[in-house]
């Protein structure tokens, strides 16, 4: 075991590199490099970015990045809190109570739906009967109408064809085209399932597809271009800025990053 902070700080000082130079070369903010060298993981956006930043920093300084990754995994695993027995009991009891209330709610909804269908059926029959009775006298007094001419039929068919040739409605899927203009780190999920976690180097691309939604966390907002279903989103933020985005088929929005407890 060793201290990641001490190893990285000693490597930087031995090479005579200041933090400003390291930040410019790695695209990582100075305050994050200071937190890594101080062993202050809580000042970083999260465990994923702690490991990613430290990996990049170690690679830049010529330190064994594999050993750094392994030590960070060990520290993060040791710091994870274990659930208490009370929390486990509550986790079991809450779904049972929820199922009971859901059953009652479903029964009430079924009764309301049946009552509504019955009312609709009787009302529909009454309306249909009134329409038939009101149309009967008119039918007796009307004269036979002339059949439409072939020209009128052709115009009608042309109009129908023109409507049918209109654009088809857009699909409901989400497609993200990600292009790195600078080296940056990403965490991407599709429909609630993580699908990519790692670093994109400059000019590398990544395509993510989802049925209903997708989420993206980027560690260098200025270094990534995003297209949602072929439409460019424009600048996401500044150099070294961490941004979180949520996507649906027709829109996207910036969201607040989750806290450490989440």
Coordinates of C-alpha atoms in Angstrom, one line a residue, residues 91-101:
X91 CA -35.8 -1.6 2.6
X92 CA -37.8 -4.8 2.9
X93 CA -40.8 -3.3 4.7
X94 CA -41.3 -0.3 2.4
X95 CA -42.0 -2.4 -0.8
X96 CA -44.5 -4.6 1.1
X97 CA -46.5 -1.6 2.2
X98 CA -46.2 -0.1 -1.2
X99 CA -47.5 -3.2 -2.9
X100 CA -50.5 -3.1 -0.5
X101 CA -51.4 0.5 -1.4

